Coordinates of C-alpha atoms and ligand atoms in Angstrom, one line a residue:
M226 CA 24.1 4.9 -27.2
R227 CA 27.5 5.4 -25.6
T228 CA 30.0 2.9 -27.0
R229 CA 32.6 3.1 -24.2
P230 CA 31.5 0.4 -21.7
L231 CA 30.8 0.8 -18.1
K232 CA 33.2 -1.4 -16.2
V233 CA 31.9 -3.8 -13.5
A234 CA 34.0 -5.6 -10.9
L235 CA 32.3 -8.7 -9.5
L236 CA 33.4 -9.6 -6.0
G237 CA 32.4 -13.3 -5.4
C238 CA 31.5 -15.8 -8.0
G239 CA 29.5 -18.4 -6.0
V240 CA 25.8 -19.2 -6.1
V241 CA 24.8 -15.6 -6.8
G242 CA 27.9 -14.2 -8.5
S243 CA 28.1 -16.9 -11.1
E244 CA 24.5 -16.2 -12.1
V245 CA 25.2 -12.4 -12.2
A246 CA 28.1 -13.1 -14.6
R247 CA 26.0 -15.4 -16.7
I248 CA 23.1 -13.0 -17.1
M249 CA 25.5 -10.1 -17.8
T250 CA 26.8 -12.2 -20.7
T251 CA 23.6 -13.7 -22.1
H252 CA 21.6 -10.4 -21.8
A253 CA 24.4 -8.1 -22.8
D254 CA 22.6 -6.5 -25.7
D255 CA 19.4 -5.9 -23.8
L256 CA 21.3 -4.5 -20.8
A257 CA 23.2 -2.1 -23.0
A258 CA 20.0 -0.9 -24.6
R259 CA 18.3 -0.4 -21.3
I260 CA 21.3 1.4 -19.7
G261 CA 22.4 3.4 -22.8
A262 CA 25.9 1.9 -22.7
P263 CA 27.4 -1.6 -22.8
V264 CA 28.5 -3.1 -19.4
E265 CA 31.7 -5.0 -19.3
L266 CA 32.8 -7.5 -16.7
A267 CA 36.3 -6.1 -15.9
G268 CA 37.3 -8.5 -13.2
V269 CA 36.1 -11.3 -10.9
A270 CA 37.5 -11.7 -7.4
V271 CA 37.2 -15.1 -5.7
R272 CA 38.9 -16.9 -2.8
R273 CA 40.3 -19.8 -4.7
T274 CA 41.7 -19.9 -8.2
G275 CA 42.0 -23.1 -10.2
K276 CA 38.2 -23.8 -9.9
A277 CA 36.4 -24.2 -13.2
R278 CA 34.1 -21.2 -13.6
E279 CA 31.8 -21.7 -16.6
G280 CA 31.5 -18.8 -19.0
I281 CA 34.1 -16.7 -17.2
D282 CA 37.3 -15.7 -18.9
P283 CA 40.0 -17.1 -16.7
A284 CA 42.1 -13.9 -17.4
L285 CA 39.5 -11.9 -15.4
V286 CA 39.7 -14.0 -12.3
T287 CA 41.8 -12.8 -9.4
T288 CA 42.2 -13.5 -5.7
D289 CA 43.2 -9.9 -5.1
A290 CA 39.8 -8.2 -4.6
T291 CA 41.5 -5.2 -3.0
A292 CA 43.6 -4.4 -6.1
L293 CA 40.5 -4.9 -8.3
V294 CA 38.3 -2.3 -6.4
K295 CA 41.3 0.1 -6.3
R296 CA 41.9 0.0 -10.0
G297 CA 40.3 3.4 -10.5
D298 CA 38.6 2.6 -13.8
I299 CA 35.8 0.5 -12.2
D300 CA 32.3 2.1 -12.5
V301 CA 30.3 -0.4 -10.4
V302 CA 31.5 -3.0 -7.8
V303 CA 29.0 -5.9 -7.3
E304 CA 29.7 -7.4 -3.9
V305 CA 28.4 -11.0 -3.6
I306 CA 31.0 -12.4 -1.2
G307 CA 28.8 -12.2 1.9
G308 CA 29.8 -11.8 5.6
I309 CA 31.3 -8.7 7.3
E310 CA 34.9 -8.7 6.3
P311 CA 36.5 -8.3 3.8
A312 CA 33.2 -7.2 2.2
R313 CA 33.0 -4.0 4.4
T314 CA 36.6 -2.9 3.6
L315 CA 36.2 -3.7 -0.1
I316 CA 32.9 -1.7 -0.4
T317 CA 34.4 1.3 1.4
A318 CA 37.5 1.1 -0.8
A319 CA 35.2 1.0 -3.9
F320 CA 33.6 4.3 -2.9
E321 CA 36.9 5.9 -2.2
H322 CA 38.2 4.8 -5.7
G323 CA 35.2 6.2 -7.6
A324 CA 32.8 3.2 -7.9
S325 CA 29.2 2.7 -7.0
V326 CA 28.2 -0.5 -5.2
V327 CA 25.6 -3.1 -5.6
S328 CA 25.5 -5.7 -2.8
A329 CA 23.4 -8.7 -1.7
N330 CA 24.9 -8.7 1.8
K331 CA 22.1 -8.5 4.4
A332 CA 24.4 -9.3 7.3
L333 CA 26.7 -6.3 6.5
L334 CA 23.8 -3.9 5.6
A335 CA 22.0 -4.7 8.8
Q336 CA 25.1 -4.2 10.9
D337 CA 26.8 -1.3 9.1
G338 CA 24.3 0.1 6.7
A339 CA 24.5 3.7 8.2
A340 CA 28.3 3.9 7.9
L341 CA 28.2 2.4 4.3
H342 CA 25.5 4.9 3.3
A343 CA 27.6 7.7 4.8
A344 CA 30.7 6.6 2.8
A345 CA 28.6 6.4 -0.4
G346 CA 27.2 9.9 0.2
E347 CA 30.6 11.3 1.0
H348 CA 31.9 10.2 -2.3
G349 CA 28.7 10.9 -4.3
K350 CA 28.2 7.3 -5.2
D351 CA 25.3 4.8 -5.1
L352 CA 24.8 1.9 -2.7
Y353 CA 21.9 -0.4 -3.8
Y354 CA 21.0 -3.7 -2.2
E355 CA 17.7 -5.0 -3.4
A356 CA 19.0 -8.6 -3.3
A357 CA 19.8 -8.4 0.5
V358 CA 16.1 -8.9 1.4
A359 CA 13.9 -11.6 0.0
G360 CA 16.0 -12.5 -3.0
A361 CA 14.2 -11.7 -6.3
I362 CA 11.2 -10.0 -4.7
P363 CA 11.2 -6.2 -5.3
L364 CA 10.9 -4.7 -1.8
I365 CA 13.7 -2.2 -1.1
R366 CA 12.8 -0.1 -4.1
P367 CA 9.0 -0.2 -3.6
L368 CA 9.6 0.9 0.0
R369 CA 12.3 3.4 -0.8
E370 CA 10.7 4.9 -4.0
S371 CA 7.2 3.7 -4.9
L372 CA 5.9 4.3 -1.3
A373 CA 8.0 7.4 -0.6
G374 CA 4.9 9.5 -0.6
D375 CA 2.9 7.2 1.7
K376 CA 3.2 6.4 5.4
V377 CA 4.1 2.7 6.1
N378 CA 2.7 1.4 9.4
R379 CA 3.5 -2.2 9.3
V380 CA 5.8 -4.7 7.4
L381 CA 5.0 -8.3 8.2
G382 CA 6.7 -11.0 6.3
I383 CA 8.1 -14.4 5.7
V384 CA 11.7 -13.5 4.7
N385 CA 13.5 -16.8 5.2
G386 CA 12.8 -19.7 2.8
T387 CA 14.5 -22.4 4.8
T388 CA 12.4 -21.9 7.9
N389 CA 9.2 -21.6 5.8
F390 CA 10.0 -24.9 4.1
I391 CA 10.5 -26.6 7.5
L392 CA 7.3 -25.1 9.1
D393 CA 5.3 -25.9 6.0
K394 CA 6.5 -29.5 6.1
M395 CA 5.6 -29.7 9.8
D396 CA 2.1 -28.3 9.0
S397 CA 1.3 -30.5 6.0
T398 CA 2.8 -33.8 7.3
G399 CA 2.5 -33.6 11.1
A400 CA 6.3 -34.1 11.2
G401 CA 8.4 -32.8 14.2
Y402 CA 11.0 -30.1 13.8
Q403 CA 14.1 -32.4 13.5
E404 CA 12.4 -34.6 10.8
A405 CA 11.4 -31.6 8.8
L406 CA 14.9 -30.0 9.2
D407 CA 16.5 -33.3 8.0
E408 CA 14.3 -33.2 4.8
A409 CA 15.2 -29.6 4.2
T410 CA 18.9 -30.4 4.5
A411 CA 18.6 -33.4 2.2
L412 CA 16.9 -31.3 -0.4
G413 CA 19.4 -28.5 -0.2
Y414 CA 17.0 -26.0 1.4
A415 CA 19.0 -25.9 4.7
E416 CA 22.7 -25.5 5.1
A417 CA 24.9 -28.0 7.0
D418 CA 24.9 -25.5 9.8
P419 CA 21.3 -24.1 9.8
T420 CA 21.8 -21.8 12.8
A421 CA 21.5 -18.5 10.9
D422 CA 18.2 -19.6 9.5
V423 CA 16.5 -21.6 12.2
E424 CA 17.5 -19.2 15.1
G425 CA 16.2 -16.3 13.1
F426 CA 19.5 -14.4 12.6
D427 CA 19.0 -14.1 8.9
A428 CA 15.4 -12.9 9.2
A429 CA 16.5 -10.4 11.9
A430 CA 19.0 -8.8 9.6
K431 CA 16.4 -8.4 7.0
A432 CA 13.9 -7.0 9.5
A433 CA 16.5 -4.4 10.5
I434 CA 16.9 -3.3 6.9
L435 CA 13.2 -3.3 6.2
A436 CA 12.3 -1.4 9.3
G437 CA 15.0 1.2 8.7
I438 CA 13.7 1.9 5.2
A439 CA 10.0 1.7 6.0
F440 CA 10.1 4.0 9.0
H441 CA 12.9 6.4 7.9
T442 CA 14.7 5.5 11.1
R443 CA 17.9 3.8 11.9
V444 CA 17.1 0.3 13.2
R445 CA 20.2 -1.6 14.3
L446 CA 20.5 -5.4 14.3
D447 CA 20.6 -5.3 18.1
D448 CA 17.2 -3.4 18.1
V449 CA 15.5 -6.5 16.6
Y450 CA 14.0 -8.9 19.0
R451 CA 14.8 -12.5 17.8
E452 CA 13.5 -15.9 18.7
G453 CA 14.2 -18.9 16.5
M454 CA 11.8 -21.7 15.5
T455 CA 13.6 -24.8 16.9
E456 CA 11.2 -25.1 19.8
V457 CA 8.1 -25.3 17.6
T458 CA 6.5 -28.7 18.0
A459 CA 4.0 -30.9 16.2
A460 CA 1.7 -30.2 19.2
D461 CA 1.9 -26.4 18.5
F462 CA 0.7 -27.1 15.0
R463 CA -2.2 -29.2 16.3
S464 CA -3.2 -26.3 18.6
A465 CA -2.8 -23.8 15.8
K466 CA -5.1 -25.9 13.6
E467 CA -7.7 -26.0 16.3
M468 CA -7.7 -22.2 16.2
G469 CA -7.9 -22.1 12.4
C470 CA -4.3 -21.0 12.3
T471 CA -0.9 -22.1 11.0
I472 CA 2.6 -21.2 12.3
K473 CA 5.1 -19.1 10.4
L474 CA 8.4 -17.5 11.3
L475 CA 7.6 -13.9 10.9
A476 CA 9.6 -10.7 10.7
I477 CA 7.3 -7.9 12.0
C478 CA 8.2 -4.2 11.9
E479 CA 5.5 -1.9 13.3
R480 CA 4.9 1.7 14.0
S481 CA 3.2 2.4 17.4
K482 CA -0.4 3.6 17.4
D483 CA 0.7 7.1 18.3
G484 CA 3.3 7.1 15.6
T485 CA 6.2 8.0 17.8
S486 CA 8.0 4.7 18.0
V487 CA 8.7 1.5 16.1
T488 CA 9.5 -2.1 16.9
A489 CA 11.1 -4.9 15.0
R490 CA 11.0 -8.5 15.9
V491 CA 11.4 -12.0 14.5
H492 CA 9.7 -15.0 16.1
P493 CA 7.3 -17.9 15.3
A494 CA 3.7 -16.9 15.4
M495 CA 0.3 -18.3 14.7
I496 CA -1.5 -16.6 11.9
P497 CA -5.1 -17.3 10.7
L498 CA -5.4 -19.5 7.7
S499 CA -7.4 -16.7 6.0
H500 CA -4.3 -14.4 6.1
P501 CA -2.5 -14.2 2.8
L502 CA 0.8 -15.2 4.5
A503 CA -0.7 -18.5 5.6
S504 CA -0.8 -19.8 2.1
V505 CA 2.9 -19.1 1.4
R506 CA 4.3 -22.6 0.9
G507 CA 7.7 -24.3 0.7
A508 CA 10.7 -22.0 0.5
Y509 CA 8.8 -19.0 -0.9
N510 CA 9.0 -15.6 0.7
A511 CA 6.2 -13.0 1.0
V512 CA 6.0 -9.6 2.6
F513 CA 2.8 -7.8 3.6
V514 CA 3.1 -4.0 3.8
E515 CA 0.4 -1.9 5.3
S516 CA 0.4 1.9 4.7
D517 CA -1.9 4.8 5.2
A518 CA -2.9 5.5 1.6
A519 CA -2.1 2.3 -0.3
G520 CA -3.7 0.0 2.3
Q521 CA -2.5 -3.5 2.1
L522 CA 0.2 -4.7 -0.4
M523 CA 1.6 -8.2 -0.7
F524 CA 5.0 -9.0 -2.3
Y525 CA 5.6 -12.6 -3.1
G526 CA 8.2 -14.8 -4.8
P527 CA 11.4 -16.8 -4.5
G528 CA 13.5 -15.4 -1.7
A529 CA 16.8 -17.0 -2.5
G530 CA 18.6 -19.0 -5.1
G531 CA 21.3 -18.0 -7.5
S532 CA 19.2 -16.9 -10.5
P533 CA 16.4 -15.2 -8.5
T534 CA 18.9 -13.3 -6.4
A535 CA 20.9 -12.4 -9.5
S536 CA 17.7 -10.9 -11.0
A537 CA 17.6 -8.4 -8.1
V538 CA 21.3 -7.7 -8.4
L539 CA 21.0 -7.0 -12.1
G540 CA 18.1 -4.7 -11.6
D541 CA 20.3 -2.7 -9.2
L542 CA 23.1 -2.8 -11.7
V543 CA 21.0 -1.3 -14.4
A544 CA 19.7 1.5 -12.1
V545 CA 23.2 2.3 -10.8
C546 CA 24.6 2.3 -14.4
R547 CA 21.8 4.7 -15.5
N548 CA 22.6 7.0 -12.6
R549 CA 26.2 6.9 -13.5
L550 CA 25.6 7.9 -17.1
N551 CA 23.3 10.8 -15.9
G552 CA 25.8 12.0 -13.5
S553 CA 23.3 11.5 -10.7
T554 CA 22.7 9.2 -7.7
G555 CA 19.6 7.4 -6.5
P556 CA 18.1 7.8 -3.0
G557 CA 20.5 7.4 -0.1
E558 CA 19.8 6.6 3.5
S559 CA 16.6 8.2 4.8
A560 CA 16.6 8.3 8.6
Y561 CA 15.2 11.7 9.1
A562 CA 12.2 10.5 11.2
D563 CA 14.5 9.2 13.9
L564 CA 11.7 7.4 15.7
T565 CA 12.4 5.7 19.0
V566 CA 13.0 2.0 18.6
S567 CA 11.1 0.4 21.5
P568 CA 12.0 -2.9 23.2
M569 CA 10.0 -6.1 22.9
G570 CA 8.2 -5.5 26.2
E571 CA 6.2 -2.7 24.5
V572 CA 5.0 -4.8 21.7
V573 CA 1.2 -5.4 21.9
T574 CA -0.2 -8.6 20.5
R575 CA -2.3 -11.7 21.3
Y576 CA -0.9 -14.9 22.9
H577 CA -1.7 -18.6 22.8
I578 CA -0.4 -20.2 26.0
S579 CA -0.4 -24.0 26.8
L580 CA -0.1 -24.9 30.5
D581 CA 0.2 -28.3 32.1
V582 CA -1.8 -28.1 35.3
A583 CA -3.1 -30.3 38.1
D584 CA -6.6 -31.6 37.2
K585 CA -8.5 -30.4 40.3
P586 CA -11.1 -27.9 41.2
G587 CA -10.1 -24.2 41.5
V588 CA -7.1 -24.4 39.1
L589 CA -8.8 -22.5 36.3
A590 CA -9.9 -19.7 38.8
Q591 CA -6.3 -19.5 40.1
V592 CA -4.8 -19.2 36.6
A593 CA -7.5 -16.6 35.6
T594 CA -6.6 -14.5 38.6
V595 CA -2.9 -14.4 37.6
F596 CA -3.9 -13.1 34.2
A597 CA -6.2 -10.5 35.6
E598 CA -3.6 -9.3 38.2
H599 CA -1.2 -8.6 35.3
G600 CA -3.8 -6.8 33.2
V601 CA -3.9 -9.5 30.5
S602 CA -7.5 -10.2 29.4
I603 CA -8.4 -13.8 28.5
D604 CA -10.3 -14.4 25.2
T605 CA -10.8 -18.2 25.4
V606 CA -9.8 -21.1 27.6
R607 CA -9.8 -24.7 26.8
Q608 CA -9.2 -27.5 29.3
Q609 CA -8.5 -31.1 28.8
G610 CA -8.0 -33.5 31.7
K611 CA -6.3 -36.9 31.9
D612 CA -5.1 -39.0 34.9
G613 CA -5.0 -36.1 37.4
E614 CA -3.2 -33.9 35.0
A615 CA -4.8 -31.4 32.6
S616 CA -3.7 -29.1 29.9
L617 CA -5.1 -25.6 29.8
V618 CA -4.9 -23.6 26.6
V619 CA -5.4 -19.9 27.1
V620 CA -5.8 -17.4 24.2
T621 CA -5.5 -13.7 25.3
H622 CA -6.8 -10.5 24.0
R623 CA -4.1 -7.9 23.0
A624 CA -1.6 -7.3 25.7
S625 CA 1.9 -6.0 26.0
D626 CA 4.8 -8.5 25.9
A627 CA 6.0 -7.2 29.3
S628 CA 2.6 -7.9 30.9
L629 CA 2.5 -11.4 29.3
S630 CA 6.1 -12.1 30.6
G631 CA 5.0 -11.1 34.1
T632 CA 1.9 -13.3 33.8
V633 CA 4.0 -16.3 32.7
E634 CA 6.5 -15.8 35.5
A635 CA 3.7 -15.7 38.1
L636 CA 2.0 -18.8 36.5
R637 CA 5.3 -20.8 36.9
K638 CA 5.2 -20.1 40.6
L639 CA 1.7 -21.6 41.1
D640 CA 1.8 -25.1 42.7
T641 CA -0.9 -26.2 40.4
V642 CA 0.9 -25.3 37.3
R643 CA 3.3 -28.2 36.4
G644 CA 4.8 -26.4 33.4
V645 CA 4.3 -23.9 30.6
A646 CA 4.3 -26.1 27.5
S647 CA 4.4 -23.3 25.0
I648 CA 3.8 -19.6 24.4
M649 CA 3.1 -18.5 20.9
R650 CA 2.1 -15.0 19.7
V651 CA -0.9 -14.7 17.5
E652 CA -0.5 -12.3 14.6
G653 CA -2.2 -11.1 11.4
E654 CA -5.7 -10.5 12.8
Ligands
NAP758 N1 22.5 -17.8 -2.2 C1 21.4 -17.2 -2.1 O1 20.3 -17.7 -2.4 C2 21.4 -15.7 -1.6 C3 20.1 -15.1 -1.6 C4 20.1 -13.7 -1.2 C5 21.3 -13.1 -0.8 N2 22.5 -13.8 -0.9 C6 23.7 -13.1 -0.5 O2 24.6 -13.1 -1.6 C7 25.9 -13.1 -1.1 C8 26.6 -14.3 -1.8 O3 26.0 -15.5 -1.4 P1 26.4 -16.8 -2.2 O4 25.3 -17.8 -1.8 O5 26.6 -16.6 -3.7 O6 27.7 -17.2 -1.5 P2 28.8 -18.3 -2.0 O7 28.2 -19.3 -3.0 O8 29.4 -18.9 -0.8 O9 29.9 -17.5 -2.8 C9 30.7 -16.6 -2.2 C10 31.8 -16.2 -3.3 O10 32.7 -15.3 -2.6 C11 34.0 -15.7 -2.9 N3 34.8 -15.2 -1.7 C12 34.8 -15.7 -0.5 N4 35.7 -15.0 0.3 C13 36.3 -14.2 -0.6 C14 37.4 -13.2 -0.4 N5 37.9 -13.0 0.8 N6 37.8 -12.5 -1.5 C15 37.2 -12.7 -2.7 N7 36.2 -13.6 -2.9 C16 35.8 -14.3 -1.8 C17 34.0 -17.2 -3.0 O11 35.1 -17.6 -3.7 P3 35.3 -19.1 -4.2 O12 34.4 -19.3 -5.3 O13 36.7 -19.2 -4.6 O14 34.9 -20.0 -3.0 C18 32.6 -17.3 -3.8 O15 32.9 -17.2 -5.2 C19 25.8 -13.2 0.4 O16 25.9 -11.9 1.0 C20 24.4 -13.8 0.7 O17 23.9 -13.4 1.9 C21 22.5 -15.1 -1.3

């Protein structure tokens, strides 16, 4: 074993960074044996000094992250600051000054992954980011390496623990969205400002990263259709139950049937209770991957939290250190397939539509005609009347999102349709 240590600069020492530092210390001997050289924490960059940081030598702590990454003797920079800047500039500087990078930063990777991969490649360095998607769950490496000989057709997952916790609460207790969100906040599962989670921004960043890797195609954050889950109601859950379904916020990355294009989207969807994703409870994450040769694979586990996320960071750190000692690098960006990324209108799926209609003869026929005119075939219809008003629940066969949007627009114009109470996609069948 080499005695000269590999030097690690830790950028950020918060929820994830403090756990990375702890595990590096407590598992130092095992890490050294697995890597073939000791790893030494050479510096820790933070925003504020003067904060007690358990187990960290105060002499290592600095607020000058730029100087730390530019030292020239750093082998690996671990970026767990988060956000776009200064993380992007620091990572780029790390490559320029000879270091490889491990990051947990989904927002940055989804937005600037291509440029960061290019910078890593230009300087012959590694960029690893297993922790950026679904915390501890191994996903990036299985897609990038284990499935490199297969053809992935679909990645369907619950990649945000906060929203899964909220939806699971609504499902199991009959609570409304706000009540379930309040509980998630009280228990620390939701942040004070939950927008990134509940509006699907966090899941969309992960979908962009997963789709890019799965389909060997650059998928930008803007390419991902995004709908949050704040409009999901207790009534939607009752409807889902009547269909033998539950509701999950899903990230769905799909290759088209003819294989020439892909789509990526995040939205709430009904899934059958028999689907493995339906039984993912609380703040857990799970991702279902379908490929030509392997068939169906499911990855399940804690998608966030300091220690689980640090596990993924440490796995990357070991891999990058091994590469460093071998004088090699791991796989870089693979975007050779360069498939067309299609808009949401081309997505084909089933829909569950709830309409408030006038309770009088002929309404059903009128509604059915609108569906037929837009080429959307109806699977089932259920009607319930009360006091001159009625609710009509239509479940369609597979149709394009564009056709469905056209249908809904036309339905809204019917005098007999008082309102469209909800539209929910039905997935996983
Ligand atoms: N938390 C999770 O469960 C989780 C899961 C998966 C991925 N991630 C990702 O991991 C990353 C870190 O998340 P986190 O939850 O650990 O965040 P966090 O608790 O807010 O910690 C951020 C750390 O970065 C430091 N920092 C902020 N701005 C800085 C700057 N300009 N220069 C130097 N240091 C700076 C902070 O310093 P102070 O300590 O002085 O404030 C803090 O130590 C993010 O990319 C996040 O998306 C987190």
